[in-house]
Short mmCIF file of C-alpha atoms and ligand atoms in Angstrom, two decimals:
data_model
loop_
_atom_site.label_atom_id
_atom_site.label_comp_id
_atom_site.label_asym_id
_atom_site.label_seq_id
_atom_site.Cartn_x
_atom_site.Cartn_y
_atom_site.Cartn_z
CA MET A 18 117.27 135.61 75.06
CA LYS A 19 120.38 135.23 72.89
CA ARG A 20 120.70 138.10 70.45
CA THR A 21 123.49 138.78 67.98
CA ILE A 22 124.31 141.34 65.38
CA PHE A 23 125.78 140.44 62.01
CA PRO A 24 127.52 143.65 60.98
CA GLY A 25 128.72 144.39 57.47
CA SER A 26 128.41 146.53 54.37
CA PHE A 27 126.28 144.05 52.41
CA ASP A 28 127.07 145.86 49.15
CA PRO A 29 125.29 143.69 48.07
CA ILE A 30 124.29 140.71 50.25
CA THR A 31 125.70 137.48 48.76
CA LEU A 32 125.01 133.76 49.12
CA GLY A 33 128.06 133.71 51.43
CA HIS A 34 126.28 136.05 53.86
CA VAL A 35 123.02 134.08 53.47
CA ASP A 36 124.83 130.84 54.32
CA ILE A 37 126.33 132.29 57.54
CA ILE A 38 122.97 133.81 58.59
CA ASN A 39 121.02 130.59 57.96
CA ARG A 40 123.54 128.53 59.89
CA ALA A 41 123.46 131.01 62.80
CA LEU A 42 119.66 130.83 63.09
CA PRO A 43 119.58 127.75 65.37
CA LEU A 44 122.19 129.37 67.64
CA PHE A 45 120.37 132.63 68.40
CA ASP A 46 116.87 133.84 69.26
CA GLU A 47 117.33 137.01 67.24
CA ILE A 48 119.80 138.07 64.55
CA ILE A 49 120.07 141.76 63.73
CA ILE A 50 121.68 142.23 60.34
CA ALA A 51 123.31 145.60 60.93
CA ILE A 52 124.41 147.61 57.92
CA GLY A 53 127.28 149.84 59.01
CA ILE A 54 127.31 153.30 57.49
CA ASN A 55 130.77 154.69 56.85
CA ALA A 56 130.72 158.21 55.42
CA ASP A 57 134.17 157.73 53.84
CA LYS A 58 133.20 154.60 51.92
CA LYS A 59 131.79 154.64 48.39
CA TYR A 60 129.07 152.04 47.92
CA MET A 61 127.73 150.55 44.68
CA PHE A 62 124.18 150.16 46.03
CA PRO A 63 122.42 152.90 48.02
CA LEU A 64 121.61 152.05 51.63
CA GLU A 65 117.87 151.62 50.97
CA LYS A 66 118.57 149.08 48.22
CA ARG A 67 121.00 147.09 50.39
CA LYS A 68 118.39 147.04 53.14
CA GLN A 69 115.63 146.01 50.73
CA PHE A 70 117.69 143.09 49.32
CA ILE A 71 118.19 141.71 52.85
CA ASN A 72 114.57 142.29 53.91
CA GLU A 73 113.28 140.47 50.83
CA THR A 74 115.72 137.58 51.29
CA PHE A 75 114.57 136.96 54.87
CA ALA A 76 110.95 138.09 54.57
CA ASN A 77 109.73 134.78 56.04
CA GLU A 78 112.16 134.64 58.94
CA PRO A 79 110.76 136.33 62.08
CA LYS A 80 114.05 135.95 64.01
CA ILE A 81 115.84 138.29 61.60
CA LYS A 82 115.77 142.09 61.72
CA VAL A 83 117.60 144.54 59.49
CA GLU A 84 118.96 147.79 60.89
CA THR A 85 121.58 150.42 60.13
CA TYR A 86 124.16 151.98 62.40
CA THR A 87 127.07 154.41 62.48
CA GLY A 88 130.09 154.44 64.76
CA LEU A 89 131.65 151.61 66.71
CA THR A 90 129.94 148.22 66.50
CA ILE A 91 130.39 147.63 70.25
CA GLU A 92 128.73 150.97 71.06
CA TYR A 93 125.78 149.91 68.95
CA CYS A 94 125.69 146.54 70.76
CA LYS A 95 125.72 148.25 74.17
CA GLN A 96 122.96 150.62 73.12
CA LYS A 97 120.79 147.69 71.94
CA ASN A 98 121.80 145.38 74.80
CA ILE A 99 123.32 142.77 72.46
CA ASP A 100 125.95 140.34 73.79
CA PHE A 101 127.26 138.74 70.59
CA ILE A 102 128.77 139.78 67.28
CA LEU A 103 128.54 137.25 64.44
CA ARG A 104 131.21 137.15 61.72
CA GLY A 105 132.06 134.79 58.88
CA LEU A 106 135.56 133.49 58.13
CA ARG A 107 136.63 132.63 54.60
CA ASN A 108 140.42 132.48 54.60
CA PRO A 109 143.57 133.32 56.59
CA ALA A 110 143.29 137.01 55.62
CA ASP A 111 139.79 137.17 57.14
CA PHE A 112 141.14 135.41 60.24
CA GLU A 113 143.98 137.88 60.83
CA PHE A 114 141.74 140.88 60.25
CA GLU A 115 138.88 139.55 62.38
CA LYS A 116 141.19 138.43 65.17
CA ALA A 117 142.50 141.97 65.72
CA ILE A 118 139.02 143.46 65.66
CA ALA A 119 137.51 140.80 67.97
CA GLN A 120 140.35 141.12 70.49
CA THR A 121 140.08 144.91 70.42
CA ASN A 122 136.34 144.69 70.96
CA ARG A 123 136.84 142.29 73.89
CA LYS A 124 139.21 144.82 75.47
CA LEU A 125 136.61 147.56 75.09
CA ALA A 126 133.47 145.68 76.08
CA PRO A 127 132.34 142.27 77.39
CA ILE A 128 130.97 141.30 74.00
CA GLU A 129 131.84 137.93 72.49
CA THR A 130 132.47 137.53 68.76
CA VAL A 131 131.17 134.26 67.33
CA PHE A 132 132.80 133.03 64.11
CA LEU A 133 131.28 130.63 61.65
CA LEU A 134 133.48 129.08 58.98
CA THR A 135 132.27 129.61 55.45
CA SER A 136 130.75 126.63 53.63
CA ALA A 137 132.95 125.04 50.97
CA ASP A 138 130.61 126.06 48.16
CA THR A 139 130.37 129.75 49.13
CA SER A 140 133.89 130.38 50.45
CA TYR A 141 135.08 132.18 47.30
CA ILE A 142 132.12 134.59 47.16
CA SER A 143 132.59 138.21 48.16
CA SER A 144 130.58 141.40 47.62
CA SER A 145 133.58 142.98 45.89
CA ILE A 146 133.76 140.17 43.29
CA VAL A 147 129.99 140.52 42.71
CA ARG A 148 130.44 144.28 42.14
CA ASP A 149 133.25 143.56 39.67
CA ILE A 150 131.04 141.15 37.73
CA LEU A 151 128.23 143.73 37.67
CA ARG A 152 130.53 146.52 36.47
CA ASN A 153 131.55 144.27 33.59
CA ASN A 154 127.96 143.23 32.77
CA GLY A 155 128.50 139.62 33.85
CA ASN A 156 126.01 137.16 35.31
CA ILE A 157 125.72 137.17 39.13
CA ASP A 158 123.05 134.43 39.36
CA GLY A 159 125.15 131.93 41.30
CA PHE A 160 126.51 134.45 43.78
CA VAL A 161 123.60 136.42 45.23
CA PRO A 162 120.04 135.81 46.48
CA LYS A 163 117.04 136.36 44.14
CA SER A 164 116.27 139.83 45.54
CA VAL A 165 119.59 141.12 44.14
CA ILE A 166 119.23 139.33 40.78
CA ASN A 167 115.73 140.74 40.23
CA ASN A 168 116.87 144.25 41.05
P1 ADP B 24 132.65 144.15 55.87
O1 ADP B 24 132.59 145.47 55.17
O2 ADP B 24 132.52 144.24 57.37
O3 ADP B 24 133.76 143.23 55.43
P2 ADP B 24 130.88 142.42 54.40
O4 ADP B 24 129.50 142.74 54.01
O5 ADP B 24 131.90 142.27 53.30
O6 ADP B 24 131.29 143.50 55.44
O7 ADP B 24 130.92 141.09 55.27
C1 ADP B 24 130.18 140.93 56.46
C2 ADP B 24 130.54 139.60 57.11
O8 ADP B 24 130.23 138.53 56.23
C3 ADP B 24 132.02 139.42 57.44
O9 ADP B 24 132.15 138.71 58.66
C4 ADP B 24 132.53 138.56 56.31
O10 ADP B 24 133.68 137.80 56.68
C5 ADP B 24 131.34 137.67 56.10
N1 ADP B 24 131.33 137.08 54.76
C6 ADP B 24 131.32 137.72 53.57
N2 ADP B 24 131.32 136.84 52.53
C7 ADP B 24 131.35 135.60 53.10
C8 ADP B 24 131.40 134.26 52.57
N3 ADP B 24 131.44 134.03 51.27
N4 ADP B 24 131.42 133.24 53.47
C9 ADP B 24 131.40 133.50 54.79
N5 ADP B 24 131.37 134.72 55.35
C10 ADP B 24 131.35 135.75 54.52
#
């Protein structure tokens, strides 16, 4: 059985994340959306909310599970017996950043990182831009799934 984790902060989940997850569905038997908890990071949405947004978005998709983890992503993969890490690529900055992490992970564990290139119509979307719009009372309708809009 091919299982992957899609790690991230998901603060909040966006249509960019949804696009990557939907396109990864035919490639894997199970996708664990893993919300990483970093004690030093300040989040806009509490963990339970971020989890709820994702659960609601994929309520009808039995191949998707939502979990939380702390520490190294590869340690979490080993613990759960997961062989793949899924990541999305938007631009050269993502590539450089992800390349270093994926190569480091490969050095530490036999876990393969699978990259999907963002779709043209979601490539500009990021959680940080969504948070900026929210802070300035703007409209996030075109950027996030319904569960976040209805929040
Ligand atoms: P992190 O804190 O690890 O950057 P994010 O929640 O911002 O977590 O992102 C998780 C994953 O989703 C990353 O691989 C990121 O590149 C990918 N991602 C985010 N937005 C998009 C998008 N618009 N298109 C494709 N991938 C995306």
